[in-house]
Amino acid sequence: MGAQEARKGVFYGLFAYTMWGCFPLYFALFEGVPAWEIVAHRVVWSCVLLAVIVTSLKRWQPVRAALAQPKKLGFVLGCAVLIAVNWGVYIYAVETRQVLQASLGYFLTPLVNVGLGMLVLKESISRLQIVAVALATIAILYQLLLLGVVPWITLALAFSFGTYGLLRKQVALDGLSGLFVETLLLLPVAILALTAVSYAGASHFSEDTATMLLLLSSGAVTAIPLLAFAGAARRLRLSTVGFLMYINPTIQFLIALLVFSEPLSMEKLTSFIMIWTALGIYSWSAWTGRARPLP
């Protein structure tokens, strides 16, 4: 692959991760709309937009093939539930101004992936990567012991997305087709929830034009960075994509501090430093490949 294609890949990757990193600014605009209602609208309008994209790209064949084998949709349904949980917890974190915890969750996700790969898939990992996972575990325990609270937002985001990645490995669908099938499976529940809240007179969709447009835009906000990420993944090495992913939680971290003015105690900062150190160790090991895997 030529240098021009590689540059395109870097641009697409930077665009995708920067957009994901700026999500707190977007979801903070949904003043007073419950997280679950936003997730339901996100499912509906993502499904509509993805249907248009899949049609325009003539990518219905893998979608039809997946839907024609309902017995094999278990992993896809698991992915759908996990991504809905991830979306809901993340939006709740933004609405309650706990973006620092969300940021820490996405910093932690690569290390959760390593741990799940070792425990569930019996993958061999290097000693340095074991050290990185252990240090991340200590960081979470440190928060638990010193702050006296379970950092549930951090853990929920890291493990829901990490487990999503684990199940996604079992699904023979590309990113676009996979997300479309996932949203299709969630669509009946989302429509039922929105219908119920509408009958109860509690829907925010028709509350005012600004909120309606925000909810409608959630489909595009979901699909656009995904398509950019797919463009990056096709053009770049996995290790390069892996390094770019740190852009997302870094931007979230800065938004939490500089825009939302969230307090950063010494205990929280220490946890972040430990996670960053663990990521440094993990990244060094993955990049150099010098550490021999354990037998």
C-alpha positions as protocol buffer text, in pm:
chain_id: "A"
residue {
  index: 1
  type: MET
  ca { x: 0 y: 0 z: 0 }
}
residue {
  index: 2
  type: GLY
  ca { x: 136 y: 339 z: -100 }
}
residue {
  index: 3
  type: ALA
  ca { x: 222 y: 635 z: 118 }
}
residue {
  index: 4
  type: GLN
  ca { x: -80 y: 828 z: -12 }
}
residue {
  index: 5
  type: GLU
  ca { x: -319 y: 556 z: 105 }
}
residue {
  index: 6
  type: ALA
  ca { x: -141 y: 542 z: 441 }
}
residue {
  index: 7
  type: ARG
  ca { x: -185 y: 918 z: 481 }
}
residue {
  index: 8
  type: LYS
  ca { x: -553 y: 880 z: 402 }
}
residue {
  index: 9
  type: GLY
  ca { x: -573 y: 609 z: 666 }
}
residue {
  index: 10
  type: VAL
  ca { x: -413 y: 833 z: 928 }
}
residue {
  index: 11
  type: PHE
  ca { x: -654 y: 1115 z: 837 }
}
residue {
  index: 12
  type: TYR
  ca { x: -956 y: 884 z: 867 }
}
residue {
  index: 13
  type: GLY
  ca { x: -828 y: 748 z: 1197 }
}
residue {
  index: 14
  type: LEU
  ca { x: -764 y: 1093 z: 1340 }
}
residue {
  index: 15
  type: PHE
  ca { x: -1109 y: 1206 z: 1228 }
}
residue {
  index: 16
  type: ALA
  ca { x: -1286 y: 904 z: 1381 }
}
residue {
  index: 17
  type: TYR
  ca { x: -1109 y: 913 z: 1718 }
}
residue {
  index: 18
  type: THR
  ca { x: -1130 y: 1292 z: 1743 }
}
residue {
  index: 19
  type: MET
  ca { x: -1503 y: 1278 z: 1677 }
}
residue {
  index: 20
  type: TRP
  ca { x: -1548 y: 1005 z: 1938 }
}
residue {
  index: 21
  type: GLY
  ca { x: -1336 y: 1207 z: 2180 }
}
residue {
  index: 22
  type: CYS
  ca { x: -1566 y: 1509 z: 2135 }
}
residue {
  index: 23
  type: PHE
  ca { x: -1880 y: 1309 z: 2212 }
}
residue {
  index: 24
  type: PRO
  ca { x: -1909 y: 1463 z: 2563 }
}
residue {
  index: 25
  type: LEU
  ca { x: -1967 y: 1804 z: 2402 }
}
residue {
  index: 26
  type: TYR
  ca { x: -2243 y: 1657 z: 2185 }
}
residue {
  index: 27
  type: PHE
  ca { x: -2426 y: 1454 z: 2449 }
}
residue {
  index: 28
  type: ALA
  ca { x: -2407 y: 1741 z: 2697 }
}
residue {
  index: 29
  type: LEU
  ca { x: -2651 y: 1924 z: 2467 }
}
residue {
  index: 30
  type: PHE
  ca { x: -2929 y: 1677 z: 2553 }
}
residue {
  index: 31
  type: GLU
  ca { x: -3030 y: 1869 z: 2862 }
}
residue {
  index: 32
  type: GLY
  ca { x: -3296 y: 1682 z: 3060 }
}
residue {
  index: 33
  type: VAL
  ca { x: -3332 y: 1388 z: 2818 }
}
residue {
  index: 34
  type: PRO
  ca { x: -3278 y: 1054 z: 2999 }
}
residue {
  index: 35
  type: ALA
  ca { x: -2985 y: 843 z: 2878 }
}
residue {
  index: 36
  type: TRP
  ca { x: -3208 y: 545 z: 2792 }
}
residue {
  index: 37
  type: GLU
  ca { x: -3429 y: 762 z: 2567 }
}
residue {
  index: 38
  type: ILE
  ca { x: -3124 y: 895 z: 2383 }
}
residue {
  index: 39
  type: VAL
  ca { x: -2999 y: 538 z: 2334 }
}
residue {
  index: 40
  type: ALA
  ca { x: -3339 y: 434 z: 2194 }
}
residue {
  index: 41
  type: HIS
  ca { x: -3336 y: 722 z: 1944 }
}
residue {
  index: 42
  type: ARG
  ca { x: -2973 y: 648 z: 1861 }
}
residue {
  index: 43
  type: VAL
  ca { x: -3070 y: 290 z: 1774 }
}
residue {
  index: 44
  type: VAL
  ca { x: -3365 y: 397 z: 1557 }
}
residue {
  index: 45
  type: TRP
  ca { x: -3193 y: 671 z: 1359 }
}
residue {
  index: 46
  type: SER
  ca { x: -2866 y: 479 z: 1330 }
}
residue {
  index: 47
  type: CYS
  ca { x: -3063 y: 190 z: 1185 }
}
residue {
  index: 48
  type: VAL
  ca { x: -3233 y: 417 z: 932 }
}
residue {
  index: 49
  type: LEU
  ca { x: -2910 y: 584 z: 821 }
}
residue {
  index: 50
  type: LEU
  ca { x: -2713 y: 257 z: 812 }
}
residue {
  index: 51
  type: ALA
  ca { x: -2985 y: 105 z: 592 }
}
residue {
  index: 52
  type: VAL
  ca { x: -2935 y: 391 z: 347 }
}
residue {
  index: 53
  type: ILE
  ca { x: -2555 y: 349 z: 357 }
}
residue {
  index: 54
  type: VAL
  ca { x: -2570 y: -29 z: 319 }
}
residue {
  index: 55
  type: THR
  ca { x: -2803 y: 16 z: 20 }
}
residue {
  index: 56
  type: SER
  ca { x: -2583 y: 280 z: -143 }
}
residue {
  index: 57
  type: LEU
  ca { x: -2272 y: 66 z: -99 }
}
residue {
  index: 58
  type: LYS
  ca { x: -2457 y: -249 z: -213 }
}
residue {
  index: 59
  type: ARG
  ca { x: -2363 y: -435 z: 106 }
}
residue {
  index: 60
  type: TRP
  ca { x: -2690 y: -619 z: 171 }
}
residue {
  index: 61
  type: GLN
  ca { x: -2549 y: -963 z: 97 }
}
residue {
  index: 62
  type: PRO
  ca { x: -2365 y: -1014 z: 431 }
}
residue {
  index: 63
  type: VAL
  ca { x: -2661 y: -863 z: 618 }
}
residue {
  index: 64
  type: ARG
  ca { x: -2908 y: -1102 z: 451 }
}
residue {
  index: 65
  type: ALA
  ca { x: -2672 y: -1393 z: 513 }
}
residue {
  index: 66
  type: ALA
  ca { x: -2652 y: -1312 z: 884 }
}
residue {
  index: 67
  type: LEU
  ca { x: -3027 y: -1269 z: 924 }
}
residue {
  index: 68
  type: ALA
  ca { x: -3092 y: -1595 z: 735 }
}
residue {
  index: 69
  type: GLN
  ca { x: -2917 y: -1790 z: 1012 }
}
residue {
  index: 70
  type: PRO
  ca { x: -3106 y: -1699 z: 1331 }
}
residue {
  index: 71
  type: LYS
  ca { x: -2934 y: -1975 z: 1529 }
}
residue {
  index: 72
  type: LYS
  ca { x: -2601 y: -1799 z: 1472 }
}
residue {
  index: 73
  type: LEU
  ca { x: -2728 y: -1458 z: 1580 }
}
residue {
  index: 74
  type: GLY
  ca { x: -2656 y: -1523 z: 1948 }
}
residue {
  index: 75
  type: PHE
  ca { x: -2315 y: -1355 z: 1940 }
}
residue {
  index: 76
  type: VAL
  ca { x: -2457 y: -1063 z: 1740 }
}
residue {
  index: 77
  type: LEU
  ca { x: -2738 y: -1021 z: 1993 }
}
residue {
  index: 78
  type: GLY
  ca { x: -2481 y: -1027 z: 2273 }
}
residue {
  index: 79
  type: CYS
  ca { x: -2285 y: -756 z: 2091 }
}
residue {
  index: 80
  type: ALA
  ca { x: -2603 y: -553 z: 2048 }
}
residue {
  index: 81
  type: VAL
  ca { x: -2688 y: -566 z: 2418 }
}
residue {
  index: 82
  type: LEU
  ca { x: -2332 y: -479 z: 2520 }
}
residue {
  index: 83
  type: ILE
  ca { x: -2307 y: -181 z: 2284 }
}
residue {
  index: 84
  type: ALA
  ca { x: -2644 y: -52 z: 2408 }
}
residue {
  index: 85
  type: VAL
  ca { x: -2523 y: -79 z: 2768 }
}
residue {
  index: 86
  type: ASN
  ca { x: -2200 y: 97 z: 2671 }
}
residue {
  index: 87
  type: TRP
  ca { x: -2389 y: 380 z: 2500 }
}
residue {
  index: 88
  type: GLY
  ca { x: -2627 y: 420 z: 2793 }
}
residue {
  index: 89
  type: VAL
  ca { x: -2357 y: 428 z: 3062 }
}
residue {
  index: 90
  type: TYR
  ca { x: -2147 y: 670 z: 2859 }
}
residue {
  index: 91
  type: ILE
  ca { x: -2435 y: 913 z: 2802 }
}
residue {
  index: 92
  type: TYR
  ca { x: -2524 y: 889 z: 3173 }
}
residue {
  index: 93
  type: ALA
  ca { x: -2162 y: 973 z: 3259 }
}
residue {
  index: 94
  type: VAL
  ca { x: -2176 y: 1285 z: 3040 }
}
residue {
  index: 95
  type: GLU
  ca { x: -2514 y: 1395 z: 3177 }
}
residue {
  index: 96
  type: THR
  ca { x: -2394 y: 1358 z: 3536 }
}
residue {
  index: 97
  type: ARG
  ca { x: -2056 y: 1519 z: 3458 }
}
residue {
  index: 98
  type: GLN
  ca { x: -1848 y: 1211 z: 3529 }
}
residue {
  index: 99
  type: VAL
  ca { x: -1651 y: 1226 z: 3206 }
}
residue {
  index: 100
  type: LEU
  ca { x: -1322 y: 1164 z: 3389 }
}
residue {
  index: 101
  type: GLN
  ca { x: -1452 y: 821 z: 3490 }
}
residue {
  index: 102
  type: ALA
  ca { x: -1563 y: 760 z: 3130 }
}
residue {
  index: 103
  type: SER
  ca { x: -1221 y: 863 z: 3002 }
}
residue {
  index: 104
  type: LEU
  ca { x: -1052 y: 626 z: 3245 }
}
residue {
  index: 105
  type: GLY
  ca { x: -1281 y: 347 z: 3122 }
}
residue {
  index: 106
  type: TYR
  ca { x: -1168 y: 391 z: 2763 }
}
residue {
  index: 107
  type: PHE
  ca { x: -803 y: 415 z: 2868 }
}
residue {
  index: 108
  type: LEU
  ca { x: -857 y: 87 z: 3051 }
}
residue {
  index: 109
  type: THR
  ca { x: -1029 y: -93 z: 2761 }
}
residue {
  index: 110
  type: PRO
  ca { x: -715 y: -214 z: 2575 }
}
residue {
  index: 111
  type: LEU
  ca { x: -587 y: -371 z: 2896 }
}
residue {
  index: 112
  type: VAL
  ca { x: -926 y: -536 z: 2958 }
}
residue {
  index: 113
  type: ASN
  ca { x: -901 y: -675 z: 2604 }
}
residue {
  index: 114
  type: VAL
  ca { x: -562 y: -826 z: 2688 }
}
residue {
  index: 115
  type: GLY
  ca { x: -693 y: -974 z: 3012 }
}
residue {
  index: 116
  type: LEU
  ca { x: -1002 y: -1123 z: 2847 }
}
residue {
  index: 117
  type: GLY
  ca { x: -792 y: -1264 z: 2566 }
}
residue {
  index: 118
  type: MET
  ca { x: -569 y: -1436 z: 2821 }
}
residue {
  index: 119
  type: LEU
  ca { x: -850 y: -1565 z: 3047 }
}
residue {
  index: 120
  type: VAL
  ca { x: -1119 y: -1652 z: 2792 }
}
residue {
  index: 121
  type: LEU
  ca { x: -938 y: -1722 z: 2466 }
}
residue {
  index: 122
  type: LYS
  ca { x: -626 y: -1862 z: 2637 }
}
residue {
  index: 123
  type: GLU
  ca { x: -409 y: -1630 z: 2432 }
}
residue {
  index: 124
  type: SER
  ca { x: -39 y: -1614 z: 2514 }
}
residue {
  index: 125
  type: ILE
  ca { x: 75 y: -1269 z: 2619 }
}
residue {
  index: 126
  type: SER
  ca { x: 413 y: -1129 z: 2711 }
}
residue {
  index: 127
  type: ARG
  ca { x: 538 y: -1078 z: 3065 }
}
residue {
  index: 128
  type: LEU
  ca { x: 533 y: -702 z: 3010 }
}
residue {
  index: 129
  type: GLN
  ca { x: 167 y: -721 z: 2914 }
}
residue {
  index: 130
  type: ILE
  ca { x: 94 y: -920 z: 3231 }
}
residue {
  index: 131
  type: VAL
  ca { x: 265 y: -643 z: 3428 }
}
residue {
  index: 132
  type: ALA
  ca { x: 50 y: -383 z: 3247 }
}
residue {
  index: 133
  type: VAL
  ca { x: -275 y: -567 z: 3330 }
}
residue {
  index: 134
  type: ALA
  ca { x: -167 y: -612 z: 3693 }
}
residue {
  index: 135
  type: LEU
  ca { x: -83 y: -242 z: 3725 }
}
residue {
  index: 136
  type: ALA
  ca { x: -424 y: -146 z: 3582 }
}
residue {
  index: 137
  type: THR
  ca { x: -593 y: -377 z: 3835 }
}
residue {
  index: 138
  type: ILE
  ca { x: -398 y: -210 z: 4115 }
}
residue {
  index: 139
  type: ALA
  ca { x: -510 y: 132 z: 3988 }
}
residue {
  index: 140
  type: ILE
  ca { x: -878 y: 31 z: 4014 }
}
residue {
  index: 141
  type: LEU
  ca { x: -826 y: -123 z: 4360 }
}
residue {
  index: 142
  type: TYR
  ca { x: -645 y: 196 z: 4463 }
}
residue {
  index: 143
  type: GLN
  ca { x: -954 y: 401 z: 4372 }
}
residue {
  index: 144
  type: LEU
  ca { x: -1178 y: 156 z: 4554 }
}
residue {
  index: 145
  type: LEU
  ca { x: -975 y: 161 z: 4875 }
}
residue {
  index: 146
  type: LEU
  ca { x: -882 y: 531 z: 4892 }
}
residue {
  index: 147
  type: LEU
  ca { x: -1203 y: 683 z: 4757 }
}
residue {
  index: 148
  type: GLY
  ca { x: -1428 y: 422 z: 4915 }
}
residue {
  index: 149
  type: VAL
  ca { x: -1647 y: 386 z: 4605 }
}
residue {
  index: 150
  type: VAL
  ca { x: -1658 y: 137 z: 4321 }
}
residue {
  index: 151
  type: PRO
  ca { x: -1566 y: 320 z: 3996 }
}
residue {
  index: 152
  type: TRP
  ca { x: -1860 y: 150 z: 3828 }
}
residue {
  index: 153
  type: ILE
  ca { x: -1875 y: 382 z: 3526 }
}
residue {
  index: 154
  type: THR
  ca { x: -1511 y: 310 z: 3447 }
}
residue {
  index: 155
  type: LEU
  ca { x: -1558 y: -65 z: 3492 }
}
residue {
  index: 156
  type: ALA
  ca { x: -1890 y: -79 z: 3305 }
}
residue {
  index: 157
  type: LEU
  ca { x: -1749 y: 105 z: 3002 }
}
residue {
  index: 158
  type: ALA
  ca { x: -1423 y: -91 z: 2994 }
}
residue {
  index: 159
  type: PHE
  ca { x: -1579 y: -434 z: 3039 }
}
residue {
  index: 160
  type: SER
  ca { x: -1885 y: -376 z: 2818 }
}
residue {
  index: 161
  type: PHE
  ca { x: -1665 y: -257 z: 2530 }
}
residue {
  index: 162
  type: GLY
  ca { x: -1395 y: -515 z: 2602 }
}
residue {
  index: 163
  type: THR
  ca { x: -1649 y: -799 z: 2608 }
}
residue {
  index: 164
  type: TYR
  ca { x: -1811 y: -652 z: 2297 }
}
residue {
  index: 165
  type: GLY
  ca { x: -1476 y: -686 z: 2122 }
}
residue {
  index: 166
  type: LEU
  ca { x: -1442 y: -1043 z: 2248 }
}
residue {
  index: 167
  type: LEU
  ca { x: -1783 y: -1145 z: 2110 }
}
residue {
  index: 168
  type: ARG
  ca { x: -1727 y: -945 z: 1792 }
}
residue {
  index: 169
  type: LYS
  ca { x: -1435 y: -1175 z: 1709 }
}
residue {
  index: 170
  type: GLN
  ca { x: -1687 y: -1458 z: 1677 }
}
residue {
  index: 171
  type: VAL
  ca { x: -1902 y: -1268 z: 1426 }
}
residue {
  index: 172
  type: ALA
  ca { x: -1812 y: -1291 z: 1057 }
}
residue {
  index: 173
  type: LEU
  ca { x: -1935 y: -942 z: 972 }
}
residue {
  index: 174
  type: ASP
  ca { x: -1746 y: -623 z: 885 }
}
residue {
  index: 175
  type: GLY
  ca { x: -1790 y: -314 z: 1103 }
}
residue {
  index: 176
  type: LEU
  ca { x: -2065 y: -153 z: 895 }
}
residue {
  index: 177
  type: SER
  ca { x: -2272 y: -468 z: 840 }
}
residue {
  index: 178
  type: GLY
  ca { x: -2219 y: -577 z: 1200 }
}
residue {
  index: 179
  type: LEU
  ca { x: -2341 y: -251 z: 1349 }
}
residue {
  index: 180
  type: PHE
  ca { x: -2641 y: -252 z: 1114 }
}
residue {
  index: 181
  type: VAL
  ca { x: -2744 y: -604 z: 1219 }
}
residue {
  index: 182
  type: GLU
  ca { x: -2689 y: -512 z: 1586 }
}
residue {
  index: 183
  type: THR
  ca { x: -2913 y: -207 z: 1559 }
}
residue {
  index: 184
  type: LEU
  ca { x: -3173 y: -412 z: 1368 }
}
residue {
  index: 185
  type: LEU
  ca { x: -3189 y: -655 z: 1660 }
}
residue {
  index: 186
  type: LEU
  ca { x: -3229 y: -367 z: 1905 }
}
residue {
  index: 187
  type: LEU
  ca { x: -3480 y: -182 z: 1687 }
}
residue {
  index: 188
  type: PRO
  ca { x: -3801 y: -352 z: 1815 }
}
residue {
  index: 189
  type: VAL
  ca { x: -3708 y: -281 z: 2178 }
}
residue {
  index: 190
  type: ALA
  ca { x: -3618 y: 81 z: 2095 }
}
residue {
  index: 191
  type: ILE
  ca { x: -3945 y: 139 z: 1907 }
}
residue {
  index: 192
  type: LEU
  ca { x: -4145 y: -22 z: 2189 }
}
residue {
  index: 193
  type: ALA
  ca { x: -3972 y: 199 z: 2448 }
}
residue {
  index: 194
  type: LEU
  ca { x: -4026 y: 518 z: 2248 }
}
residue {
  index: 195
  type: THR
  ca { x: -4389 y: 426 z: 2181 }
}
residue {
  index: 196
  type: ALA
  ca { x: -4450 y: 365 z: 2552 }
}
residue {
  index: 197
  type: VAL
  ca { x: -4291 y: 694 z: 2658 }
}
residue {
  index: 198
  type: SER
  ca { x: -4489 y: 877 z: 2388 }
}
residue {
  index: 199
  type: TYR
  ca { x: -4820 y: 731 z: 2509 }
}
residue {
  index: 200
  type: ALA
  ca { x: -4724 y: 833 z: 2863 }
}
residue {
  index: 201
  type: GLY
  ca { x: -4676 y: 1190 z: 2741 }
}
residue {
  index: 202
  type: ALA
  ca { x: -4314 y: 1193 z: 2855 }
}
residue {
  index: 203
  type: SER
  ca { x: -4139 y: 1190 z: 2517 }
}
residue {
  index: 204
  type: HIS
  ca { x: -3876 y: 1460 z: 2460 }
}
residue {
  index: 205
  type: PHE
  ca { x: -3880 y: 1415 z: 2081 }
}
residue {
  index: 206
  type: SER
  ca { x: -4155 y: 1669 z: 2020 }
}
residue {
  index: 207
  type: GLU
  ca { x: -4059 y: 1890 z: 2314 }
}
residue {
  index: 208
  type: ASP
  ca { x: -3884 y: 2150 z: 2100 }
}
residue {
  index: 209
  type: THR
  ca { x: -3719 y: 2174 z: 1759 }
}
residue {
  index: 210
  type: ALA
  ca { x: -3363 y: 2179 z: 1895 }
}
residue {
  index: 211
  type: THR
  ca { x: -3408 y: 1855 z: 2091 }
}
residue {
  index: 212
  type: MET
  ca { x: -3582 y: 1689 z: 1796 }
}
residue {
  index: 213
  type: LEU
  ca { x: -3292 y: 1778 z: 1564 }
}
residue {
  index: 214
  type: LEU
  ca { x: -3038 y: 1656 z: 1819 }
}
residue {
  index: 215
  type: LEU
  ca { x: -3214 y: 1320 z: 1851 }
}
residue {
  index: 216
  type: LEU
  ca { x: -3242 y: 1287 z: 1473 }
}
residue {
  index: 217
  type: SER
  ca { x: -2871 y: 1368 z: 1436 }
}
residue {
  index: 218
  type: SER
  ca { x: -2772 y: 1082 z: 1668 }
}
residue {
  index: 219
  type: GLY
  ca { x: -2784 y: 841 z: 1374 }
}
residue {
  index: 220
  type: ALA
  ca { x: -2530 y: 1039 z: 1174 }
}
residue {
  index: 221
  type: VAL
  ca { x: -2313 y: 1094 z: 1480 }
}
residue {
  index: 222
  type: THR
  ca { x: -2303 y: 716 z: 1527 }
}
residue {
  index: 223
  type: ALA
  ca { x: -2241 y: 621 z: 1164 }
}
residue {
  index: 224
  type: ILE
  ca { x: -1991 y: 885 z: 1044 }
}
residue {
  index: 225
  type: PRO
  ca { x: -1699 y: 802 z: 1279 }
}
residue {
  index: 226
  type: LEU
  ca { x: -1762 y: 431 z: 1221 }
}
residue {
  index: 227
  type: LEU
  ca { x: -1722 y: 473 z: 846 }
}
residue {
  index: 228
  type: ALA
  ca { x: -1407 y: 682 z: 899 }
}
residue {
  index: 229
  type: PHE
  ca { x: -1268 y: 416 z: 1132 }
}
residue {
  index: 230
  type: ALA
  ca { x: -1339 y: 146 z: 871 }
}
residue {
  index: 231
  type: GLY
  ca { x: -1144 y: 352 z: 618 }
}
residue {
  index: 232
  type: ALA
  ca { x: -851 y: 378 z: 858 }
}
residue {
  index: 233
  type: ALA
  ca { x: -856 y: 8 z: 949 }
}
residue {
  index: 234
  type: ARG
  ca { x: -835 y: -90 z: 581 }
}
residue {
  index: 235
  type: ARG
  ca { x: -531 y: 130 z: 519 }
}
residue {
  index: 236
  type: LEU
  ca { x: -325 y: 111 z: 839 }
}
residue {
  index: 237
  type: ARG
  ca { x: -148 y: -153 z: 1042 }
}
residue {
  index: 238
  type: LEU
  ca { x: -332 y: -270 z: 1350 }
}
residue {
  index: 239
  type: SER
  ca { x: -56 y: -131 z: 1574 }
}
residue {
  index: 240
  type: THR
  ca { x: -99 y: 217 z: 1423 }
}
residue {
  index: 241
  type: VAL
  ca { x: -476 y: 204 z: 1473 }
}
residue {
  index: 242
  type: GLY
  ca { x: -411 y: 91 z: 1830 }
}
residue {
  index: 243
  type: PHE
  ca { x: -200 y: 397 z: 1905 }
}
residue {
  index: 244
  type: LEU
  ca { x: -453 y: 632 z: 1746 }
}
residue {
  index: 245
  type: MET
  ca { x: -727 y: 501 z: 1976 }
}
residue {
  index: 246
  type: TYR
  ca { x: -568 y: 680 z: 2274 }
}
residue {
  index: 247
  type: ILE
  ca { x: -675 y: 1009 z: 2113 }
}
residue {
  index: 248
  type: ASN
  ca { x: -1036 y: 942 z: 2213 }
}
residue {
  index: 249
  type: PRO
  ca { x: -998 y: 915 z: 2595 }
}
residue {
  index: 250
  type: THR
  ca { x: -729 y: 1186 z: 2594 }
}
residue {
  index: 251
  type: ILE
  ca { x: -971 y: 1438 z: 2441 }
}
residue {
  index: 252
  type: GLN
  ca { x: -1241 y: 1327 z: 2684 }
}
residue {
  index: 253
  type: PHE
  ca { x: -999 y: 1376 z: 2974 }
}
residue {
  index: 254
  type: LEU
  ca { x: -918 y: 1731 z: 2858 }
}
residue {
  index: 255
  type: ILE
  ca { x: -1286 y: 1816 z: 2802 }
}
residue {
  index: 256
  type: ALA
  ca { x: -1370 y: 1693 z: 3153 }
}
residue {
  index: 257
  type: LEU
  ca { x: -1104 y: 1920 z: 3303 }
}
residue {
  index: 258
  type: LEU
  ca { x: -1115 y: 2226 z: 3081 }
}
residue {
  index: 259
  type: VAL
  ca { x: -1480 y: 2243 z: 2971 }
}
residue {
  index: 260
  type: PHE
  ca { x: -1680 y: 2069 z: 3245 }
}
residue {
  index: 261
  type: SER
  ca { x: -1437 y: 2167 z: 3523 }
}
residue {
  index: 262
  type: GLU
  ca { x: -1463 y: 1826 z: 3688 }
}
residue {
  index: 263
  type: PRO
  ca { x: -1252 y: 1799 z: 4004 }
}
residue {
  index: 264
  type: LEU
  ca { x: -938 y: 1588 z: 3974 }
}
residue {
  index: 265
  type: SER
  ca { x: -828 y: 1474 z: 4318 }
}
residue {
  index: 266
  type: MET
  ca { x: -481 y: 1344 z: 4385 }
}
residue {
  index: 267
  type: GLU
  ca { x: -625 y: 992 z: 4426 }
}
residue {
  index: 268
  type: LYS
  ca { x: -791 y: 1007 z: 4084 }
}
residue {
  index: 269
  type: LEU
  ca { x: -479 y: 1154 z: 3925 }
}
residue {
  index: 270
  type: THR
  ca { x: -270 y: 874 z: 4075 }
}
residue {
  index: 271
  type: SER
  ca { x: -510 y: 619 z: 3923 }
}
residue {
  index: 272
  type: PHE
  ca { x: -477 y: 785 z: 3583 }
}
residue {
  index: 273
  type: ILE
  ca { x: -98 y: 787 z: 3609 }
}
residue {
  index: 274
  type: MET
  ca { x: -96 y: 417 z: 3692 }
}
residue {
  index: 275
  type: ILE
  ca { x: -325 y: 340 z: 3396 }
}
residue {
  index: 276
  type: TRP
  ca { x: -114 y: 557 z: 3164 }
}
residue {
  index: 277
  type: THR
  ca { x: 200 y: 378 z: 3285 }
}
residue {
  index: 278
  type: ALA
  ca { x: 31 y: 42 z: 3223 }
}
residue {
  index: 279
  type: LEU
  ca { x: -67 y: 155 z: 2872 }
}
residue {
  index: 280
  type: GLY
  ca { x: 290 y: 268 z: 2809 }
}
residue {
  index: 281
  type: ILE
  ca { x: 422 y: -75 z: 2911 }
}
residue {
  index: 282
  type: TYR
  ca { x: 159 y: -253 z: 2702 }
}
residue {
  index: 283
  type: SER
  ca { x: 219 y: -31 z: 2397 }
}
residue {
  index: 284
  type: TRP
  ca { x: 595 y: -71 z: 2419 }
}
residue {
  index: 285
  type: SER
  ca { x: 559 y: -448 z: 2433 }
}
residue {
  index: 286
  type: ALA
  ca { x: 312 y: -456 z: 2143 }
}
residue {
  index: 287
  type: TRP
  ca { x: 518 y: -217 z: 1930 }
}
residue {
  index: 288
  type: THR
  ca { x: 858 y: -377 z: 1972 }
}
residue {
  index: 289
  type: GLY
  ca { x: 751 y: -738 z: 2001 }
}
residue {
  index: 290
  type: ARG
  ca { x: 1071 y: -805 z: 2191 }
}
residue {
  index: 291
  type: ALA
  ca { x: 912 y: -982 z: 2486 }
}
residue {
  index: 292
  type: ARG
  ca { x: 869 y: -1352 z: 2426 }
}
residue {
  index: 293
  type: PRO
  ca { x: 521 y: -1489 z: 2489 }
}
residue {
  index: 294
  type: LEU
  ca { x: 472 y: -1718 z: 2782 }
}
residue {
  index: 295
  type: PRO
  ca { x: 432 y: -2089 z: 2700 }
}
